[in-house]
Coordinates of C-alpha atoms in Angstrom, one line a residue:
Chain K
M1 CA -40.4 16.9 42.9
S2 CA -37.2 17.3 41.1
T3 CA -36.6 20.3 38.8
E4 CA -35.9 19.2 35.2
T5 CA -34.5 21.0 32.2
K6 CA -36.5 20.3 29.0
I7 CA -35.2 21.3 25.6
R8 CA -37.7 21.9 22.8
P9 CA -38.0 23.8 19.5
L10 CA -39.0 27.4 19.5
Q11 CA -42.7 28.0 18.8
E12 CA -44.8 31.0 17.9
S13 CA -46.0 31.6 21.4
D14 CA -42.4 32.0 22.7
K15 CA -42.0 35.4 21.0
D16 CA -41.9 37.6 24.2
D17 CA -39.8 35.1 26.2
W18 CA -37.4 34.6 23.2
R19 CA -37.0 38.3 22.8
C20 CA -36.2 38.7 26.5
L21 CA -33.6 35.9 26.6
W22 CA -31.9 37.0 23.3
T23 CA -31.8 40.6 24.5
A24 CA -30.0 39.5 27.7
Y25 CA -27.6 37.5 25.6
L26 CA -26.8 40.5 23.4
E27 CA -26.3 42.6 26.4
F28 CA -23.6 40.2 27.5
Y29 CA -21.8 41.0 24.2
E30 CA -22.6 44.7 24.7
T31 CA -24.6 44.9 21.6
T32 CA -28.1 45.6 20.5
V33 CA -30.1 44.8 17.4
S34 CA -32.8 46.8 15.6
E35 CA -36.5 46.1 15.7
E36 CA -36.3 44.9 12.2
V37 CA -33.7 42.3 13.2
Y38 CA -36.0 41.0 16.0
E39 CA -38.9 40.7 13.6
T40 CA -36.9 39.2 10.7
S41 CA -35.0 36.8 12.9
F42 CA -38.0 35.5 14.7
A43 CA -39.8 34.8 11.4
R44 CA -36.7 33.1 10.0
L45 CA -36.2 30.9 13.1
L46 CA -39.8 29.6 12.7
S47 CA -39.5 29.1 8.9
S48 CA -38.2 25.6 9.0
S49 CA -36.1 26.5 6.0
D50 CA -32.8 24.6 5.4
N51 CA -30.7 27.7 5.2
E52 CA -32.1 29.6 8.2
Y53 CA -31.1 29.5 11.8
K54 CA -33.0 27.1 14.0
C55 CA -33.8 27.7 17.7
L56 CA -34.0 25.4 20.7
I57 CA -35.5 26.7 24.0
A58 CA -34.6 25.3 27.4
E59 CA -37.4 25.2 30.0
I60 CA -37.4 24.7 33.7
D61 CA -40.8 24.0 35.2
G62 CA -42.4 25.3 32.0
N63 CA -40.5 28.6 32.0
P64 CA -38.1 29.4 29.2
V65 CA -34.7 29.9 30.7
G66 CA -32.3 29.5 27.8
L67 CA -31.9 29.4 24.0
A68 CA -29.6 28.3 21.3
H69 CA -29.5 29.6 17.7
F70 CA -27.8 27.3 15.2
L71 CA -27.4 27.1 11.4
Y72 CA -26.5 24.3 9.1
H73 CA -24.3 25.4 6.2
R74 CA -22.2 23.9 3.5
Y75 CA -18.7 22.8 4.4
M76 CA -16.1 22.6 1.5
W77 CA -14.2 19.6 2.9
S78 CA -17.1 17.2 3.1
V79 CA -20.3 16.3 1.3
E80 CA -22.2 16.9 4.6
D81 CA -22.9 20.3 6.1
T82 CA -21.5 21.6 9.3
C83 CA -23.5 23.2 12.2
Y84 CA -22.7 26.7 13.5
L85 CA -24.0 27.4 17.0
M86 CA -24.0 31.2 17.0
D87 CA -26.0 32.2 20.2
L88 CA -26.2 30.3 23.4
F89 CA -27.7 31.8 26.5
T90 CA -28.9 30.7 29.9
D91 CA -30.7 33.0 32.3
P92 CA -28.2 33.9 35.1
G93 CA -30.8 33.0 37.7
V94 CA -30.5 29.3 36.7
R95 CA -26.8 29.0 36.1
G96 CA -25.1 25.9 37.4
K97 CA -28.0 23.6 36.7
G98 CA -26.6 22.2 33.4
V99 CA -28.9 24.2 31.1
G100 CA -26.0 25.4 28.8
R101 CA -24.6 21.9 28.6
A102 CA -28.1 20.5 27.8
L103 CA -28.6 23.0 25.0
I104 CA -25.2 22.2 23.4
E105 CA -25.9 18.5 23.6
A106 CA -29.4 19.0 22.1
V107 CA -28.1 21.1 19.3
H108 CA -25.4 18.6 18.5
A109 CA -27.8 15.6 18.7
T110 CA -30.3 17.5 16.5
A111 CA -27.6 18.2 13.9
K112 CA -26.4 14.6 13.9
R113 CA -30.0 13.4 13.4
D114 CA -30.2 15.7 10.5
G115 CA -27.0 14.3 9.0
V116 CA -24.7 17.1 10.1
P117 CA -21.8 15.4 11.9
S118 CA -20.1 18.3 13.7
T119 CA -21.0 21.5 15.5
Y120 CA -18.8 24.5 16.2
W121 CA -19.0 27.8 17.9
Q122 CA -17.0 30.9 18.8
T123 CA -16.6 32.6 22.2
E124 CA -14.4 35.4 23.5
E125 CA -11.1 34.2 24.7
F126 CA -11.8 35.7 28.1
N127 CA -15.3 34.1 28.5
Y128 CA -14.0 32.0 31.3
K129 CA -17.3 30.7 32.6
G130 CA -18.4 29.6 29.2
R131 CA -15.0 28.0 28.5
M132 CA -15.1 25.9 31.7
L133 CA -18.1 24.2 30.1
Y134 CA -16.9 24.2 26.5
D135 CA -13.6 22.5 27.5
Q136 CA -15.6 19.7 28.9
V137 CA -17.9 19.1 25.9
A138 CA -15.8 20.1 22.9
T139 CA -12.3 20.7 21.5
K140 CA -10.7 24.1 21.2
S141 CA -9.5 24.7 17.6
P142 CA -5.9 26.0 17.0
C143 CA -7.4 28.7 14.7
V144 CA -7.8 32.4 15.0
I145 CA -10.5 34.4 13.2
Y146 CA -10.1 37.5 11.0
E147 CA -12.9 39.9 10.1
K148 CA -13.1 42.4 7.2
S149 CA -15.9 44.8 7.1
D150 CA -14.6 48.1 5.8
Chain E
M1 CA 5.2 43.7 -20.6
S2 CA 4.1 43.7 -17.0
T3 CA 2.7 40.6 -15.3
E4 CA -0.8 41.1 -14.0
T5 CA -3.0 39.2 -11.6
K6 CA -6.5 38.8 -12.9
I7 CA -9.3 37.5 -10.7
R8 CA -12.4 35.9 -12.3
P9 CA -15.1 33.4 -11.4
L10 CA -14.5 29.7 -11.7
Q11 CA -15.6 28.1 -15.0
E12 CA -16.3 24.6 -16.2
S13 CA -13.0 24.4 -18.1
D14 CA -11.0 25.1 -14.9
K15 CA -11.7 21.6 -13.5
D16 CA -8.2 20.2 -13.7
D17 CA -6.4 23.4 -12.6
W18 CA -8.9 23.9 -9.8
R19 CA -8.4 20.3 -8.6
C20 CA -4.6 20.8 -8.6
L21 CA -4.7 24.1 -6.7
W22 CA -7.2 22.9 -4.1
T23 CA -5.2 19.7 -3.6
A24 CA -2.1 21.7 -2.9
Y25 CA -4.1 23.8 -0.4
L26 CA -5.4 20.7 1.4
E27 CA -1.9 19.3 1.6
F28 CA -0.9 22.5 3.5
Y29 CA -3.5 21.5 6.1
E30 CA -2.3 17.9 5.9
T31 CA -5.7 16.7 4.8
T32 CA -7.2 15.0 1.8
V33 CA -10.8 14.8 0.5
S34 CA -12.5 11.9 -1.3
E35 CA -13.2 11.7 -5.0
E36 CA -16.9 12.2 -4.1
V37 CA -16.0 15.5 -2.4
Y38 CA -14.0 16.7 -5.5
E39 CA -17.0 16.0 -7.8
T40 CA -19.7 17.3 -5.4
S41 CA -17.8 20.4 -4.6
F42 CA -17.0 21.3 -8.2
A43 CA -20.6 20.9 -9.2
R44 CA -21.8 23.0 -6.2
L45 CA -19.2 25.8 -6.9
L46 CA -20.6 26.1 -10.4
S47 CA -24.3 25.9 -9.4
S48 CA -24.8 29.7 -8.8
S49 CA -27.0 28.7 -5.9
D50 CA -27.4 31.2 -3.0
N51 CA -26.4 28.6 -0.4
E52 CA -23.4 27.1 -2.1
Y53 CA -19.8 28.1 -1.9
K54 CA -18.6 30.3 -4.8
C55 CA -15.1 30.3 -6.2
L56 CA -12.8 33.0 -7.6
I57 CA -9.7 32.0 -9.6
A58 CA -6.6 34.2 -9.8
E59 CA -4.7 34.1 -13.1
I60 CA -1.2 35.3 -14.0
D61 CA -0.6 35.4 -17.8
G62 CA -3.6 33.3 -18.3
N63 CA -2.5 30.6 -15.9
P64 CA -4.6 29.8 -12.8
V65 CA -2.3 30.4 -9.8
G66 CA -4.8 30.8 -6.9
L67 CA -8.3 30.2 -5.6
A68 CA -10.8 31.4 -3.0
H69 CA -13.9 29.4 -1.8
F70 CA -16.4 31.6 0.0
L71 CA -20.0 31.1 1.3
Y72 CA -22.7 33.6 2.1
H73 CA -24.8 32.5 5.1
R74 CA -27.3 33.9 7.5
Y75 CA -26.1 36.0 10.4
M76 CA -28.3 36.3 13.5
W77 CA -27.3 39.8 14.5
S78 CA -28.3 41.5 11.2
V79 CA -30.8 41.2 8.3
E80 CA -27.8 40.9 5.9
D81 CA -25.8 37.7 5.5
T82 CA -22.2 37.4 6.3
C83 CA -19.4 35.9 4.0
Y84 CA -17.2 33.0 5.1
L85 CA -14.0 32.7 3.2
M86 CA -13.1 29.1 3.8
D87 CA -10.2 28.2 1.5
L88 CA -7.6 30.6 0.1
F89 CA -4.6 29.4 -1.8
T90 CA -1.8 30.8 -3.9
D91 CA 0.7 28.6 -5.8
P92 CA 4.0 28.9 -3.8
G93 CA 5.7 29.7 -7.1
V94 CA 4.1 33.0 -7.3
R95 CA 4.1 34.1 -3.7
G96 CA 4.9 37.7 -2.9
K97 CA 3.1 39.1 -6.0
G98 CA 0.0 40.0 -4.1
V99 CA -2.2 37.2 -5.4
G100 CA -3.6 36.3 -1.9
R101 CA -4.3 39.9 -1.1
A102 CA -6.0 40.4 -4.5
L103 CA -8.2 37.3 -3.9
I104 CA -9.3 38.5 -0.4
E105 CA -10.1 42.0 -1.8
A106 CA -12.0 40.4 -4.7
V107 CA -14.0 38.2 -2.4
H108 CA -14.9 41.1 -0.1
A109 CA -15.8 43.3 -3.1
T110 CA -18.0 40.6 -4.6
A111 CA -19.7 40.1 -1.2
K112 CA -20.4 43.8 -0.8
R113 CA -21.8 44.0 -4.3
D114 CA -24.1 41.2 -3.4
G115 CA -25.3 43.0 -0.2
V116 CA -23.1 41.1 2.2
P117 CA -21.2 43.7 4.2
S118 CA -18.5 41.6 6.0
T119 CA -16.2 38.7 5.3
Y120 CA -14.4 36.5 7.8
W121 CA -12.1 33.6 7.8
Q122 CA -10.1 31.3 10.1
T123 CA -6.4 30.4 10.1
E124 CA -4.1 28.4 12.3
E125 CA -2.6 30.6 15.0
F126 CA 0.9 29.6 13.7
N127 CA 0.2 30.4 10.0
Y128 CA 2.6 33.3 10.3
K129 CA 3.0 33.9 6.5
G130 CA -0.8 34.1 6.1
R131 CA -1.2 36.3 9.2
M132 CA 1.4 38.8 8.0
L133 CA -1.1 39.5 5.1
Y134 CA -4.3 39.2 7.2
D135 CA -3.1 41.7 9.8
Q136 CA -2.8 44.2 7.0
V137 CA -6.2 43.7 5.4
A138 CA -8.5 42.6 8.3
T139 CA -9.0 42.6 12.1
K140 CA -8.2 39.7 14.3
S141 CA -11.2 38.7 16.4
P142 CA -10.9 38.2 20.2
C143 CA -12.7 34.9 19.8
V144 CA -11.6 31.3 20.0
I145 CA -13.4 28.4 18.3
Y146 CA -14.7 25.2 19.8
E147 CA -15.6 22.1 17.8
K148 CA -17.7 19.1 18.7
S149 CA -17.8 16.1 16.5
D150 CA -18.0 13.0 18.7
Chain Y
M1 CA -16.2 38.3 65.2
S2 CA -15.2 38.7 61.6
T3 CA -12.7 36.5 59.8
E4 CA -9.7 38.3 58.6
T5 CA -6.9 37.5 56.2
K6 CA -3.5 38.4 57.5
I7 CA -0.4 38.5 55.2
R8 CA 3.0 38.1 56.8
P9 CA 6.5 36.9 55.8
L10 CA 7.4 33.2 56.0
Q11 CA 9.1 32.1 59.3
E12 CA 11.1 29.1 60.4
S13 CA 8.1 27.6 62.3
D14 CA 6.0 27.5 59.1
K15 CA 8.0 24.7 57.6
D16 CA 5.3 21.9 57.8
D17 CA 2.5 24.2 56.7
W18 CA 4.5 25.7 53.9
R19 CA 5.4 22.3 52.6
C20 CA 1.8 21.3 52.7
L21 CA 0.6 24.4 50.8
W22 CA 3.3 24.3 48.2
T23 CA 2.7 20.6 47.6
A24 CA -0.9 21.2 47.0
Y25 CA 0.1 24.0 44.5
L26 CA 2.5 21.8 42.7
E27 CA -0.2 19.1 42.4
F28 CA -2.4 21.6 40.6
Y29 CA 0.4 21.9 38.0
E30 CA 0.7 18.1 38.1
T31 CA 4.3 18.2 39.2
T32 CA 6.4 17.2 42.2
V33 CA 9.8 18.3 43.5
S34 CA 12.5 16.3 45.2
E35 CA 13.2 16.3 48.9
E36 CA 16.4 18.3 48.0
V37 CA 14.3 21.0 46.4
Y38 CA 12.0 21.3 49.5
E39 CA 15.0 21.7 51.7
T40 CA 17.0 24.0 49.5
S41 CA 14.0 26.2 48.7
F42 CA 12.9 26.6 52.3
A43 CA 16.4 27.6 53.3
R44 CA 16.7 30.1 50.4
L45 CA 13.2 31.6 51.2
L46 CA 14.4 32.4 54.7
S47 CA 17.9 33.7 53.7
S48 CA 16.8 37.3 53.2
S49 CA 19.3 37.4 50.3
D50 CA 18.6 39.9 47.5
N51 CA 18.7 37.2 44.8
E52 CA 16.6 34.6 46.4
Y53 CA 12.8 34.1 46.3
K54 CA 10.9 35.6 49.2
C55 CA 7.7 34.1 50.6
L56 CA 4.5 35.7 52.0
I57 CA 2.1 33.5 54.0
A58 CA -1.7 34.3 54.2
E59 CA -3.4 33.4 57.5
I60 CA -7.0 33.1 58.4
D61 CA -7.6 32.9 62.2
G62 CA -4.0 32.1 62.7
N63 CA -4.0 29.2 60.2
P64 CA -1.7 29.4 57.1
V65 CA -4.1 29.1 54.1
G66 CA -2.0 30.5 51.2
L67 CA 1.4 31.4 50.0
A68 CA 3.3 33.5 47.4
H69 CA 6.8 33.0 46.2
F70 CA 8.4 36.0 44.4
L71 CA 11.8 37.1 43.2
Y72 CA 13.3 40.4 42.4
H73 CA 15.6 40.3 39.4
R74 CA 17.4 42.7 37.0
Y75 CA 15.4 44.1 34.1
M76 CA 17.4 45.3 31.1
W77 CA 15.1 48.2 30.2
S78 CA 15.3 50.1 33.5
V79 CA 17.7 50.7 36.4
E80 CA 15.2 49.2 38.8
D81 CA 14.6 45.5 39.2
T82 CA 11.3 43.8 38.3
C83 CA 9.4 41.3 40.5
Y84 CA 8.5 37.8 39.3
L85 CA 5.6 36.2 41.2
M86 CA 6.2 32.5 40.5
D87 CA 4.0 30.5 42.8
L88 CA 0.6 31.7 44.2
F89 CA -1.7 29.3 46.1
T90 CA -4.8 29.5 48.2
D91 CA -6.2 26.5 50.0
P92 CA -9.3 25.4 48.1
G93 CA -11.2 25.3 51.4
V94 CA -11.0 29.1 51.7
R95 CA -11.5 30.1 48.1
G96 CA -13.7 33.1 47.4
K97 CA -12.6 35.0 50.5
G98 CA -10.0 37.3 48.7
V99 CA -6.9 35.4 49.8
G100 CA -5.3 35.3 46.4
R101 CA -6.0 38.9 45.7
A102 CA -4.6 39.9 49.1
L103 CA -1.4 37.9 48.4
I104 CA -1.0 39.6 45.0
E105 CA -1.5 43.0 46.4
A106 CA 0.9 42.3 49.3
V107 CA 3.6 41.1 46.9
H108 CA 3.2 44.2 44.8
A109 CA 3.2 46.5 47.8
T110 CA 6.3 44.8 49.2
A111 CA 8.1 45.1 45.9
K112 CA 7.2 48.8 45.5
R113 CA 8.4 49.5 49.0
D114 CA 11.6 47.8 48.0
G115 CA 12.0 50.0 44.9
V116 CA 10.7 47.4 42.5
P117 CA 7.9 49.1 40.5
S118 CA 6.3 46.2 38.7
T119 CA 5.3 42.6 39.3
Y120 CA 4.5 40.0 36.7
W121 CA 3.5 36.3 36.6
Q122 CA 2.6 33.5 34.3
T123 CA -0.4 31.3 34.3
E124 CA -1.8 28.6 32.0
E125 CA -4.1 30.1 29.3
F126 CA -6.9 27.8 30.6
N127 CA -6.5 28.6 34.3
Y128 CA -9.9 30.4 34.1
K129 CA -10.5 30.7 37.9
G130 CA -7.1 32.4 38.3
R131 CA -7.6 34.6 35.3
M132 CA -10.9 35.9 36.6
L133 CA -8.9 37.4 39.4
Y134 CA -5.8 38.4 37.4
D135 CA -7.9 40.3 34.8
Q136 CA -9.2 42.5 37.7
V137 CA -5.8 43.3 39.3
A138 CA -3.4 43.3 36.4
T139 CA -2.9 43.6 32.6
K140 CA -2.5 40.6 30.3
S141 CA 0.6 41.0 28.2
P142 CA 0.5 40.4 24.4
C143 CA 3.5 38.1 24.7
V144 CA 3.9 34.4 24.4
I145 CA 6.7 32.3 26.0
Y146 CA 9.2 29.9 24.5
E147 CA 11.2 27.4 26.4
K148 CA 14.3 25.5 25.4
S149 CA 15.6 22.7 27.5
D150 CA 17.0 20.0 25.3
Chain B
M1 CA 36.0 32.8 1.3
S2 CA 32.8 32.0 3.1
T3 CA 31.1 34.4 5.5
E4 CA 30.9 33.1 9.0
T5 CA 29.0 34.1 12.1
K6 CA 31.1 34.3 15.2
I7 CA 29.5 34.6 18.7
R8 CA 31.6 36.0 21.5
P9 CA 31.1 37.8 24.8
L10 CA 30.6 41.6 24.9
Q11 CA 33.8 43.5 25.6
E12 CA 34.6 47.1 26.6
S13 CA 35.4 48.2 23.1
D14 CA 31.9 47.2 21.8
K15 CA 30.2 50.1 23.6
D16 CA 29.3 52.1 20.5
D17 CA 28.3 49.1 18.4
W18 CA 26.3 47.6 21.3
R19 CA 24.4 50.9 21.8
C20 CA 23.6 51.0 18.2
L21 CA 22.3 47.4 18.0
W22 CA 20.3 47.7 21.3
T23 CA 18.7 51.0 20.2
A24 CA 17.6 49.4 16.9
Y25 CA 16.1 46.5 19.0
L26 CA 14.3 48.9 21.3
E27 CA 12.9 50.7 18.3
F28 CA 11.3 47.5 17.1
Y29 CA 9.4 47.4 20.4
E30 CA 8.7 51.1 20.0
T31 CA 10.5 52.0 23.2
T32 CA 13.5 54.0 24.3
V33 CA 15.6 54.0 27.4
S34 CA 17.3 56.9 29.2
E35 CA 21.0 57.7 29.1
E36 CA 21.3 56.4 32.6
V37 CA 19.9 53.0 31.5
Y38 CA 22.5 52.8 28.7
E39 CA 25.3 53.5 31.1
T40 CA 24.1 51.3 34.0
S41 CA 23.3 48.4 31.7
F42 CA 26.6 48.5 29.9
A43 CA 28.5 48.4 33.2
R44 CA 26.3 45.6 34.5
L45 CA 26.7 43.5 31.4
L46 CA 30.5 43.7 31.8
S47 CA 30.5 43.1 35.5
S48 CA 30.7 39.3 35.4
S49 CA 28.4 39.2 38.4
D50 CA 26.2 36.2 38.9
N51 CA 23.0 38.2 39.2
E52 CA 23.5 40.6 36.2
Y53 CA 22.5 40.1 32.6
K54 CA 25.3 38.8 30.3
C55 CA 25.7 39.7 26.7
L56 CA 26.8 37.8 23.6
I57 CA 27.7 39.6 20.4
A58 CA 27.3 38.1 16.9
E59 CA 29.9 39.2 14.4
I60 CA 30.1 38.7 10.6
D61 CA 33.5 39.5 9.1
G62 CA 34.5 41.2 12.3
N63 CA 31.4 43.4 12.4
P64 CA 28.9 43.3 15.3
V65 CA 25.6 42.4 13.7
G66 CA 23.6 41.0 16.6
L67 CA 23.3 40.7 20.4
A68 CA 21.6 38.7 23.1
H69 CA 21.0 39.8 26.7
F70 CA 20.4 36.9 29.2
L71 CA 20.1 36.5 32.9
Y72 CA 20.4 33.5 35.2
H73 CA 18.0 33.6 38.1
R74 CA 16.6 31.3 40.8
Y75 CA 13.8 28.9 39.8
M76 CA 11.5 27.6 42.6
W77 CA 10.9 24.2 41.2
S78 CA 14.6 23.1 41.0
V79 CA 17.9 23.6 42.7
E80 CA 19.4 24.9 39.4
D81 CA 18.7 28.4 38.1
T82 CA 16.9 29.1 34.8
C83 CA 18.1 31.4 32.1
Y84 CA 15.9 34.3 30.8
L85 CA 16.8 35.6 27.3
M86 CA 15.4 39.1 27.4
D87 CA 16.7 40.8 24.3
L88 CA 17.7 39.2 21.0
F89 CA 18.5 41.3 18.0
T90 CA 20.0 40.8 14.5
D91 CA 20.7 43.7 12.2
P92 CA 18.0 43.6 9.5
G93 CA 20.8 43.9 6.8
V94 CA 22.0 40.3 7.7
R95 CA 18.7 38.6 8.3
G96 CA 18.3 35.1 6.9
K97 CA 21.9 34.1 7.6
G98 CA 21.2 32.3 10.8
V99 CA 22.5 34.9 13.2
G100 CA 19.4 34.8 15.5
R101 CA 19.5 31.1 15.7
A102 CA 23.2 31.1 16.4
L103 CA 22.7 33.6 19.2
I104 CA 19.9 31.5 20.8
E105 CA 22.0 28.3 20.5
A106 CA 25.0 30.1 22.0
V107 CA 23.0 31.5 25.0
H108 CA 21.6 28.0 25.7
A109 CA 25.0 26.3 25.4
T110 CA 26.6 28.9 27.7
A111 CA 23.8 28.4 30.2
K112 CA 24.1 24.7 30.2
R113 CA 27.9 24.9 30.6
D114 CA 27.2 27.1 33.6
G115 CA 24.8 24.5 35.1
V116 CA 21.6 26.2 34.0
P117 CA 19.6 23.6 32.1
S118 CA 16.9 25.6 30.4
T119 CA 16.4 29.0 28.7
Y120 CA 13.2 30.8 28.1
W121 CA 12.1 34.1 26.4
Q122 CA 9.0 36.1 25.6
T123 CA 7.9 37.5 22.3
E124 CA 4.9 39.3 21.1
E125 CA 2.2 36.9 19.8
F126 CA 2.3 38.7 16.4
N127 CA 6.1 38.7 16.0
Y128 CA 5.7 36.2 13.2
K129 CA 9.3 36.4 11.8
G130 CA 10.7 35.7 15.2
R131 CA 8.3 32.9 15.9
M132 CA 9.1 31.1 12.6
L133 CA 12.6 30.7 14.1
Y134 CA 11.5 30.1 17.7
D135 CA 9.1 27.3 16.7
Q136 CA 12.1 25.5 15.2
V137 CA 14.4 25.7 18.2
A138 CA 12.1 25.8 21.2
T139 CA 8.7 24.9 22.6
K140 CA 5.8 27.4 23.0
S141 CA 4.5 27.4 26.6
P142 CA 0.8 27.2 27.2
C143 CA 1.1 30.2 29.6
V144 CA 0.0 33.8 29.4
I145 CA 1.7 36.7 31.3
Y146 CA 0.1 39.2 33.6
E147 CA 1.8 42.5 34.5
K148 CA 0.9 44.8 37.5
S149 CA 2.6 48.2 37.7
D150 CA 0.1 50.6 39.0

């Protein structure tokens, strides 16, 4: 029997698995979030509100092995919103099976179905493994990003 | 009498000046927007809605000479939102007087007052004049951006 | 018996293997060179002249599987020369065995033995597989390169 | 009478001016060189040897106001050499008069006259003033640079 990746929306019962996957993702970026952020974020993801992040879960054989967090938000240059894919993670144990690609495609398809024509994301310039995939499914922007938080 | 830059929120009576400034900005990026986008965007900017772009106008001697369009949106890694500064423009005739810097500082101060601790923006890698200013007031991110719209 | 990578200087009898490896490398960069360049380059590599490229060959079990072309040249900011590693290639069939790393280390060791303290090279920004190795053994420069040939 | 930029080879009598200009250039890169490097470099620049850097001086009204140090060296992919423009400097007091551009054009013309078809150089990614000029006269390479000196 062939192994298949299934992509589906986050549900209430995913809480422990979701937390585990997201924590592994945050570790990759060498960051952590507070307990309050875990609680607030999970509630927001399940809220079905227009202005909250949504979450898709990737499953293999019924086991959650990846996630994507994405947000629709206004875009000044068009009437339609744009979609920001902020977090994308696949369990290292199932890398190379197309889970990341399936999640990106599912986010983009979901956005288009919701009237949001384009999806964008950021990644570190030296995230070579990620970029090998991203170069295949998307276009690198000529832009750089500046951040101000002081 | 000294010339002074004043930063203030967009108002209904700015429509023609706003359109003129934004059009000049879009020309810099070699793009145009439809009549529908001008109308929809102006209405959204004035709506005072949480999930719409806001606009600050820079004036010198009572004349609008610059604008900033910015959006607060959810951020997965914190309870607080983040602020995306999408469009920033200063009339070429008044460059070098600190209008761009004043607009960035005003956007960031407004965001902080509204509980949004950080502001970010994108610019083309080769927008050297802009980056001379951005390097002084913000930090370049190590990230690249991917876009998917097919 | 364990498989071992041996690094040694190019010799006259390597001509066919060298041509084969270098051609595969040039294909990676989607370029070709003329018959004259093959002939001239091979003669120069064997000339032992100070101002010509040198070549190291990597062997596994006696079979040539990789090459490095490097040049010592003057450097304005020091009395010592610097070393430019122009071409580096490993047969795809033996990737992951440390051949590329062994060649870089051997070039750098050879240069240092010859009084040349530093080695540098270029690679395409999106040569992710190469950069995974380079990030481990060297430092990325903050510089960009401009070319003028018209 | 119009002011004119003249480009000419370095000569023995330029020693003090050359040292002054080069020191200012090195300061821009926040570096210094030893007395030995000044002496050795000046002698090499005047040696007319094939494998030494050459130097062009820019003059305005008889005063040295800029310099270029360039080297011809072997290039594996062609029979002809390539030209590396390592140092390029214009006195800040005469910026905007086309001195940098005139030096680049003169280096490239000199190289072509000597059978060297292309010239390349490096600059820091954030050297915006330089890059405004370079983008006009040359093509940015898609390559990054790695350095190994430990």
